[in-house]
mmCIF file of C-alpha atoms in Angstrom:
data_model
loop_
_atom_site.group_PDB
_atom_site.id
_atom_site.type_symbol
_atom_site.label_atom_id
_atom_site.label_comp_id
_atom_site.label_asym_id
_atom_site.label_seq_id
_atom_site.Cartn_x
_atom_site.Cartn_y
_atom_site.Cartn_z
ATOM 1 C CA UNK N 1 -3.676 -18.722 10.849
ATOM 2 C CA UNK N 2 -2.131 -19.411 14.331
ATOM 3 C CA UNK N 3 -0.134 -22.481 13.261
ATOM 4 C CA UNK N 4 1.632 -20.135 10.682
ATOM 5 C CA UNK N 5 4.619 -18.148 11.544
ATOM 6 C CA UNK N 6 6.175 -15.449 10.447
ATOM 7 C CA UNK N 7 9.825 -15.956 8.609
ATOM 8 C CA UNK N 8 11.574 -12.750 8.929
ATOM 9 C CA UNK N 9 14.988 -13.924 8.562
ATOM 10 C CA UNK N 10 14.930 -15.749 5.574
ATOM 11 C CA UNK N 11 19.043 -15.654 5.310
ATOM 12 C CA UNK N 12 21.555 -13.440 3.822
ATOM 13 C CA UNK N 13 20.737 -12.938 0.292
ATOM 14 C CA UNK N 14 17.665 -14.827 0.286
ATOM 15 C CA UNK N 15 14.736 -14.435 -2.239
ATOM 16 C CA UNK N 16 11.383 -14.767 -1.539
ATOM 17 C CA UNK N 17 9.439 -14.796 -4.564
ATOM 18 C CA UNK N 18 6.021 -13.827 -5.599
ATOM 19 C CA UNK N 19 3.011 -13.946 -8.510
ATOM 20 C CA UNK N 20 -0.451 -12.178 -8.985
ATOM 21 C CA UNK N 21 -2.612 -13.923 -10.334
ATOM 22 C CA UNK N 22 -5.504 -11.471 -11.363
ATOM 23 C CA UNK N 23 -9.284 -13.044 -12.206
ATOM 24 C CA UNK N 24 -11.911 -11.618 -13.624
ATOM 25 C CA UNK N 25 -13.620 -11.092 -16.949
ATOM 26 C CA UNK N 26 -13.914 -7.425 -16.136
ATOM 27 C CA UNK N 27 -10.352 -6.526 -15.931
ATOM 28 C CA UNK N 28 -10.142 -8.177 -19.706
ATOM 29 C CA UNK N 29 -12.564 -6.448 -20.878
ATOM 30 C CA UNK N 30 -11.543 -3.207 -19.677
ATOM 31 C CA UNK N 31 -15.191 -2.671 -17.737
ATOM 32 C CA UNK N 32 -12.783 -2.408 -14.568
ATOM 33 C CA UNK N 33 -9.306 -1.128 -14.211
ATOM 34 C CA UNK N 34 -7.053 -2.903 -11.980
ATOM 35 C CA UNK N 35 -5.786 -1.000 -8.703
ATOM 36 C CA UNK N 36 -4.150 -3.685 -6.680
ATOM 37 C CA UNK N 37 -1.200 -5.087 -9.173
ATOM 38 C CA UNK N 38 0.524 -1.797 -8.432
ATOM 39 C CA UNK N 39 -0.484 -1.842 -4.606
ATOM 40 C CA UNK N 40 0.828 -5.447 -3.991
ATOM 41 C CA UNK N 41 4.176 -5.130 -6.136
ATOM 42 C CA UNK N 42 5.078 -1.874 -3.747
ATOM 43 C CA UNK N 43 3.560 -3.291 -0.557
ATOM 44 C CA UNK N 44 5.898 -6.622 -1.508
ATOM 45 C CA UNK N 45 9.007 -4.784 -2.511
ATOM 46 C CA UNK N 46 8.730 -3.522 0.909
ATOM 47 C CA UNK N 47 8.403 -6.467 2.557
ATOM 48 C CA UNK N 48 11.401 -7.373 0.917
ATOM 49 C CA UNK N 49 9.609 -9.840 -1.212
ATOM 50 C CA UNK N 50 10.187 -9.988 -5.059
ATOM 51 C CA UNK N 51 6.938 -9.932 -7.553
ATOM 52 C CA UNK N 52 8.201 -11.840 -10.719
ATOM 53 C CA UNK N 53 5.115 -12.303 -12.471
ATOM 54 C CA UNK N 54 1.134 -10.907 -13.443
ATOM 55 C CA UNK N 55 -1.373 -13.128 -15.382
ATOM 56 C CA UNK N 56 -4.662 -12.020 -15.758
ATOM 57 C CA UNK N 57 -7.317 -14.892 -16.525
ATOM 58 C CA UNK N 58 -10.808 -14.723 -17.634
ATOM 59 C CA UNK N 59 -13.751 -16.316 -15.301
ATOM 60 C CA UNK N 60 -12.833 -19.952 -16.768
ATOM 61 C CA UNK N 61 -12.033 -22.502 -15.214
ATOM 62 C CA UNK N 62 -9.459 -24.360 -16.981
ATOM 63 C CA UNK N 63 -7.881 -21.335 -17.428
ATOM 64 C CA UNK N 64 -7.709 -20.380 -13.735
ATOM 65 C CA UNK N 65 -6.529 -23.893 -12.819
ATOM 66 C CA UNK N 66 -3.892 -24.128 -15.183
ATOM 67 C CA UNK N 67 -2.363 -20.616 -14.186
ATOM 68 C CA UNK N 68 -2.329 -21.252 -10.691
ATOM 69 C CA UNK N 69 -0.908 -24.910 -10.944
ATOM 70 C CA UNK N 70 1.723 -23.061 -12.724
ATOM 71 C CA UNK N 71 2.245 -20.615 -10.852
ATOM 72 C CA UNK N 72 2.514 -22.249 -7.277
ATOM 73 C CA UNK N 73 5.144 -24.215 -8.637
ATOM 74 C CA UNK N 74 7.212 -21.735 -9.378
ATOM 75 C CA UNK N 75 6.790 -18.916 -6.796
ATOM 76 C CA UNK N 76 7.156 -18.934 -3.097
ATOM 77 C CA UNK N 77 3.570 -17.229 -2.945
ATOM 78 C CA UNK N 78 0.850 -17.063 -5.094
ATOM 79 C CA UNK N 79 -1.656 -14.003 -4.585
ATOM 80 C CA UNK N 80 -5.127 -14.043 -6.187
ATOM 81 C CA UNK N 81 -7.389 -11.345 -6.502
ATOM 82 C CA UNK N 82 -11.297 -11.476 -7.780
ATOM 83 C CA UNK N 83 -14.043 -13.983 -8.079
ATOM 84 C CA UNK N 84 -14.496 -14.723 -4.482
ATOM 85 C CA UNK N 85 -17.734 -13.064 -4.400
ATOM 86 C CA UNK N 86 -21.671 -14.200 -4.151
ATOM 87 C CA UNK N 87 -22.561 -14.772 -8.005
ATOM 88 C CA UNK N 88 -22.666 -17.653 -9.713
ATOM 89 C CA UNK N 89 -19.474 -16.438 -12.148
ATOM 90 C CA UNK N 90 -17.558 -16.004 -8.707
ATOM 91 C CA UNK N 91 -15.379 -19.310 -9.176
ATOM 92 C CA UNK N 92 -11.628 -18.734 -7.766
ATOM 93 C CA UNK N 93 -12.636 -20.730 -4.921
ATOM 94 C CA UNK N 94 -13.917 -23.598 -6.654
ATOM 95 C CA UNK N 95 -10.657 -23.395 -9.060
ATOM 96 C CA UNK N 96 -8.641 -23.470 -6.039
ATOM 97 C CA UNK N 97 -10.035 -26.269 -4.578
ATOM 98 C CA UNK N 98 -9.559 -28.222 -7.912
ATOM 99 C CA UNK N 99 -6.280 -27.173 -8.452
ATOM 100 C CA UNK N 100 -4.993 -28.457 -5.009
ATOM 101 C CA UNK N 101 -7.316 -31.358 -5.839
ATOM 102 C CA UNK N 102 -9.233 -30.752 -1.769
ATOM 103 C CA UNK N 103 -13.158 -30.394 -1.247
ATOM 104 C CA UNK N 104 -14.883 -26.908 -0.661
ATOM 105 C CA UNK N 105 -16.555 -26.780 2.198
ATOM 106 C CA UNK N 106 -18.503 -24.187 3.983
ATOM 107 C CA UNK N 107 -16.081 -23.085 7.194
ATOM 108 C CA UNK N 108 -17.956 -22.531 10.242
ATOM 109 C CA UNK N 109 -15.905 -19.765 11.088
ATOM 110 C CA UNK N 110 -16.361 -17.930 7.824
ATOM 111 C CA UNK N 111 -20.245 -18.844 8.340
ATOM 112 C CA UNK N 112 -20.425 -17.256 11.990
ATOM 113 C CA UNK N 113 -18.132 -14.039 10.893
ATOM 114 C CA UNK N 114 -21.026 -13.596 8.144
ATOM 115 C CA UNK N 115 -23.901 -14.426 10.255
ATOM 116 C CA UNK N 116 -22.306 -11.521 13.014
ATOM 117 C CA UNK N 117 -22.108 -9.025 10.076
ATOM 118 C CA UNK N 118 -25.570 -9.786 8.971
ATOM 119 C CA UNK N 119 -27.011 -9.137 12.137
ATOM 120 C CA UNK N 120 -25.409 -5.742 12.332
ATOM 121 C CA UNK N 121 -25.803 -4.978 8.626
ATOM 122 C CA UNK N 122 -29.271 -6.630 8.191
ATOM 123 C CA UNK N 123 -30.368 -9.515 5.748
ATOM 124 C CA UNK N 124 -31.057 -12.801 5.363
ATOM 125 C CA UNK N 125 -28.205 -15.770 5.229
ATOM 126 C CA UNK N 126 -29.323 -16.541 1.887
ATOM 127 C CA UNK N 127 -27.383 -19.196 -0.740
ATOM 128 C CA UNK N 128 -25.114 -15.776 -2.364
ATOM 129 C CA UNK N 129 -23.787 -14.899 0.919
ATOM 130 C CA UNK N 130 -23.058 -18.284 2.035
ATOM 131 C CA UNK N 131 -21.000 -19.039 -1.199
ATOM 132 C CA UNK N 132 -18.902 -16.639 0.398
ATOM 133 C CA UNK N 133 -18.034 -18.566 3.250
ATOM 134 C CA UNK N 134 -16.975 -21.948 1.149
ATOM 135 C CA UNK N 135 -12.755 -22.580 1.618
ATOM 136 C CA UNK N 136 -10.425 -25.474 0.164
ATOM 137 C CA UNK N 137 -10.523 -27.877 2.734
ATOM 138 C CA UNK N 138 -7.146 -27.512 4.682
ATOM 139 C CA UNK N 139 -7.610 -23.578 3.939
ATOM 140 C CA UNK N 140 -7.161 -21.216 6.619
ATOM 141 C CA UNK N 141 -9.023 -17.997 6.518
ATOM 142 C CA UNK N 142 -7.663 -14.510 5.413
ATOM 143 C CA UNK N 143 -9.938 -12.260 7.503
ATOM 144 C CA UNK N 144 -11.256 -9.012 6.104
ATOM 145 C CA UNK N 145 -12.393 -5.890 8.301
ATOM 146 C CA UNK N 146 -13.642 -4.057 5.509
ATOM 147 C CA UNK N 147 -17.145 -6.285 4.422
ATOM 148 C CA UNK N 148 -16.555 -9.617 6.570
ATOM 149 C CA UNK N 149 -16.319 -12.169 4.021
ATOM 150 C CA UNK N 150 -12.969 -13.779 4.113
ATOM 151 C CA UNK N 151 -9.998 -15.030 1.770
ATOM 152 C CA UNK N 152 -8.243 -17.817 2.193
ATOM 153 C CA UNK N 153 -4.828 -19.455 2.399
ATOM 154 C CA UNK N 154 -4.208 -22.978 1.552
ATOM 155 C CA UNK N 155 -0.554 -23.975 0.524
ATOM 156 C CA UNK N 156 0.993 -21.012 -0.902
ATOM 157 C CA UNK N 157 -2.251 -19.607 -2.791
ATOM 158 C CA UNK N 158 -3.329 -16.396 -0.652
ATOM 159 C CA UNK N 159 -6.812 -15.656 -1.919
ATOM 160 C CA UNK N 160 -8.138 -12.460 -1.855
ATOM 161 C CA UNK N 161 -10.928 -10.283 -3.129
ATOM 162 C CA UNK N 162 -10.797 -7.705 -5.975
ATOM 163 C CA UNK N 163 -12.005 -4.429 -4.373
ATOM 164 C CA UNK N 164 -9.060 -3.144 -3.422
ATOM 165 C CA UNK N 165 -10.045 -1.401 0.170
ATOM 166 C CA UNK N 166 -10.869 -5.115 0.776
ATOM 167 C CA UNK N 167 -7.945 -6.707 -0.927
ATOM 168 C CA UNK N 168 -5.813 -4.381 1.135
ATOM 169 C CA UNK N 169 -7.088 -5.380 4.547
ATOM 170 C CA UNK N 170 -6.379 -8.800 3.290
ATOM 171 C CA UNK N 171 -2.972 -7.928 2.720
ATOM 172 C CA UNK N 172 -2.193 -6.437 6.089
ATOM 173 C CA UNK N 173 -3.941 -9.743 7.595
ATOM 174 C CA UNK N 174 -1.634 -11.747 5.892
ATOM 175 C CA UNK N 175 1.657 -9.817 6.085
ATOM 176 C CA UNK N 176 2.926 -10.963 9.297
ATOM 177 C CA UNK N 177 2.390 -14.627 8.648
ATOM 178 C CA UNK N 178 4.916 -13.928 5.222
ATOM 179 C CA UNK N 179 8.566 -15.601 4.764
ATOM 180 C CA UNK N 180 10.358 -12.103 3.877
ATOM 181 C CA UNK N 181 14.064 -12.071 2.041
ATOM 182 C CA UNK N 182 16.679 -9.619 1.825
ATOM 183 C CA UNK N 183 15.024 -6.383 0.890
ATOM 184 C CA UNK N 184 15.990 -5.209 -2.712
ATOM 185 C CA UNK N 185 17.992 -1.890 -2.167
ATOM 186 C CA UNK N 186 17.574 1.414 -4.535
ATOM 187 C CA UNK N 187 19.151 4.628 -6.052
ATOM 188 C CA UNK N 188 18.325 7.314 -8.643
ATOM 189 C CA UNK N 189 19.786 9.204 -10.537
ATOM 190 C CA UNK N 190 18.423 12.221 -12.519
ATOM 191 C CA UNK N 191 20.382 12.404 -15.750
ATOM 192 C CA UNK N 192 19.794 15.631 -17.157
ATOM 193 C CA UNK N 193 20.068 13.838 -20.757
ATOM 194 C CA UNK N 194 18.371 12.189 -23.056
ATOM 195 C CA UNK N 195 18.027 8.308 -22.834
ATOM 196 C CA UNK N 196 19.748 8.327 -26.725
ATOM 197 C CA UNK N 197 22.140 10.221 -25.339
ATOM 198 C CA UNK N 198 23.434 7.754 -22.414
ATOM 199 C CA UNK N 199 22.042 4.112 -23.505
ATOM 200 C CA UNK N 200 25.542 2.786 -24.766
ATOM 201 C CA UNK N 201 27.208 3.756 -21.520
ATOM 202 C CA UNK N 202 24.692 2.598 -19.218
ATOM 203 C CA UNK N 203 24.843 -0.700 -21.450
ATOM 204 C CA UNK N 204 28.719 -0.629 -20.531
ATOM 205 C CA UNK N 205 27.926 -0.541 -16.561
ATOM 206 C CA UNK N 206 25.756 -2.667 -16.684
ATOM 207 C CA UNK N 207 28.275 -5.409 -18.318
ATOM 208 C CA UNK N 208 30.451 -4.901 -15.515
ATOM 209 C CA UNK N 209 27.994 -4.924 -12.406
ATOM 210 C CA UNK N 210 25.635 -7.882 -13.684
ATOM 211 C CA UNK N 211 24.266 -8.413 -10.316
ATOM 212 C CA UNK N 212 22.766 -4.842 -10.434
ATOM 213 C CA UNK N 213 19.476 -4.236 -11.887
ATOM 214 C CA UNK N 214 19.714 -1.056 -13.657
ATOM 215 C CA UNK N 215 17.013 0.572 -15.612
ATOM 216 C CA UNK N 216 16.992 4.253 -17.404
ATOM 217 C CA UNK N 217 13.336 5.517 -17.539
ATOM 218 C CA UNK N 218 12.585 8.592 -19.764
ATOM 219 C CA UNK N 219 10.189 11.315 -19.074
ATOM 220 C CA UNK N 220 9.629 15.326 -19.746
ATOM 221 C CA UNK N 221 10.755 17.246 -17.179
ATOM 222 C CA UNK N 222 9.805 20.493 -15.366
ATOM 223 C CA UNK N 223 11.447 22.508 -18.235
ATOM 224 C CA UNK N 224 9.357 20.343 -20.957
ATOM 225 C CA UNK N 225 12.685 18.917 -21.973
ATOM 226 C CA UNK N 226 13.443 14.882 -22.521
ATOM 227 C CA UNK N 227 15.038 13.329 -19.531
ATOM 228 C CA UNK N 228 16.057 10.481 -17.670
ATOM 229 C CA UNK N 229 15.985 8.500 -14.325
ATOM 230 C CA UNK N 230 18.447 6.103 -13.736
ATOM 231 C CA UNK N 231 17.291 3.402 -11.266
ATOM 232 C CA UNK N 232 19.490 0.807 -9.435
ATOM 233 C CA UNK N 233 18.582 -1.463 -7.474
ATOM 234 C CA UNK N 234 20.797 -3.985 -5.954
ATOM 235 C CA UNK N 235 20.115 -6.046 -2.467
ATOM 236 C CA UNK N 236 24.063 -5.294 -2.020
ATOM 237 C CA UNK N 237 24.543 -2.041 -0.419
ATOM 238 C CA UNK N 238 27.963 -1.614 -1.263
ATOM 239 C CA UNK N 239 27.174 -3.128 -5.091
ATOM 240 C CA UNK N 240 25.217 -0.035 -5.388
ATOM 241 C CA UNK N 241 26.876 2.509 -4.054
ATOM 242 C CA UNK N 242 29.735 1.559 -6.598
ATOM 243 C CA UNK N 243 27.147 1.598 -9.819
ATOM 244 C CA UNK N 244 26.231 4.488 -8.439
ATOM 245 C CA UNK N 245 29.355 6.459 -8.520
ATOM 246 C CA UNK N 246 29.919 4.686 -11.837
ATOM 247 C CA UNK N 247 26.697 6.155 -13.278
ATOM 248 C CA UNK N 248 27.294 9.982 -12.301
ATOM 249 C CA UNK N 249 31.161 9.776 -13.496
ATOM 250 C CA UNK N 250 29.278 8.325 -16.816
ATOM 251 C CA UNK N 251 27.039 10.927 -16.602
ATOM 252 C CA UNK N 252 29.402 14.128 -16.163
ATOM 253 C CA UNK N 253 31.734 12.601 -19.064
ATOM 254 C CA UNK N 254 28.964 12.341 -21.582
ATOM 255 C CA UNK N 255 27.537 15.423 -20.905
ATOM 256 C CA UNK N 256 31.113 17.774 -20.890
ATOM 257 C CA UNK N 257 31.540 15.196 -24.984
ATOM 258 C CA UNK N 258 28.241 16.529 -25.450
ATOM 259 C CA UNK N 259 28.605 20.056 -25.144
ATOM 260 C CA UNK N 260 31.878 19.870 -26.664
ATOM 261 C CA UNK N 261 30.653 18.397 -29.259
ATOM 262 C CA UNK N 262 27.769 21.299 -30.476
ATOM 263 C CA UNK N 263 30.996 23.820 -29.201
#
């Protein structure tokens, strides 16, 4: 990927957006839980990248197509994880060929980084291992220390596998060659009250600072009592310290009503 470089400085208040696009049979049918939606969405957050959207498709075709036609459009990047294995139901690459509407073609680099692995690993190059080393033509590979075979990148499809140790080598690959925005700022507050208790007043602030995201997220605390978090994130750091200081002066009122209240 040398003729990519990396966009760091993507301008004040610029948003770089993203999508997962999950594939695999397996994750619908519950036979494998997903580890790597989580992973990405904090690894991009951090990158100062926002994740907008998650489809999971079966091992289809059409259906792969048609979500990642949609998808590229829409997104700054599209990330893929699953089916670039060496079984026959291992189709993202052929889907991503299609979808950019390019051969697939076995890269010579991908076959020589397989051949070197086999002849420290053992094996044969048989036809499952060198499905692995088929890319979009235009593609540029997405190299992987874990097991050898690598993704791909072709547009702004990043294709990677779906075992996450592998998928997250992928990632780190990739990361420097990524357009990153301004990163997306946060606070929380503990609330010491129950969401019931505080959700008109929150709704209130969040009418008057509608370029802050803010989100109250219940849980049991320490005591076994009902609590809150209240989360807000803003890419403005000034914007956030305000909601912030808005949020506790809610808080303190509601809570001195409240106890007056059972008084």
């Amino acid at each position: 990927m040398a003729d990519r470089e990396a966009n760091t400085d993507g301008g004040k208040n610029a948003i770089v957006t993203a999508a997962i696009l999950v594939i695999g049979d397996e994750i619908l049918s519950g036979r494998t839980k997903d580890k790597n939606i989580g992973y990405i969405a904090e690894y991009l957050t951090g990158l100062g990248i926002d994740l907008k959207e998650v489809r999971v498709v079966p091992d289809e075709e059409p259906e792969i197509v048609a979500a990642l036609n949609a998808l590229r459009a829409r997104y700054t990047y599209v990330f893929t994880t699953g089916g670039i294995g060496p079984t026959h139901d291992d189709i993202t690459a052929d889907c991503v060929a299609k979808a950019f509407g390019v051969a697939l073609e076995h890269h010579p680099r991908a076959v020589e980084i397989m051949q070197e692995r086999i002849a420290l690993t053992g094996g044969v190059m048989n036809e499952a291992r060198m499905r692995m080393t088929r890319i979009p033509v235009g593609g540029e590979l997405v190299l992987n220390k874990i097991s050898a075979a690598p993704g791909f990148w072709i547009g702004n499809v990043i294709v990677m596998a779906g075992i996450p140790s592998v998928m997250q080598s992928m990632l780190d690959c990739v990361a420097p060659k990524l357009k990153t925005g301004t990163k997306m700022l946060s606070e929380t507050v503990r609330a010491d009250s129950r969401e019931g208790d505080i959700g008109t007043e929150l709704g209130e602030i969040a009418k008057q600072y509608p370029d802050v995201v803010i989100g109250s997220y219940p849980f049991t605390d320490e005591n076994h009592v009902a609590n809150t978090n209240v989360v807000m994130r803003s890419r403005d750091p000034q914007r956030l310290v305000a909601v912030k200081v808005a949020v506790e002066a809610m808080l303190v009122r509601v809570k001195a009503e409240l106890a007056g209240a059972r008084a």
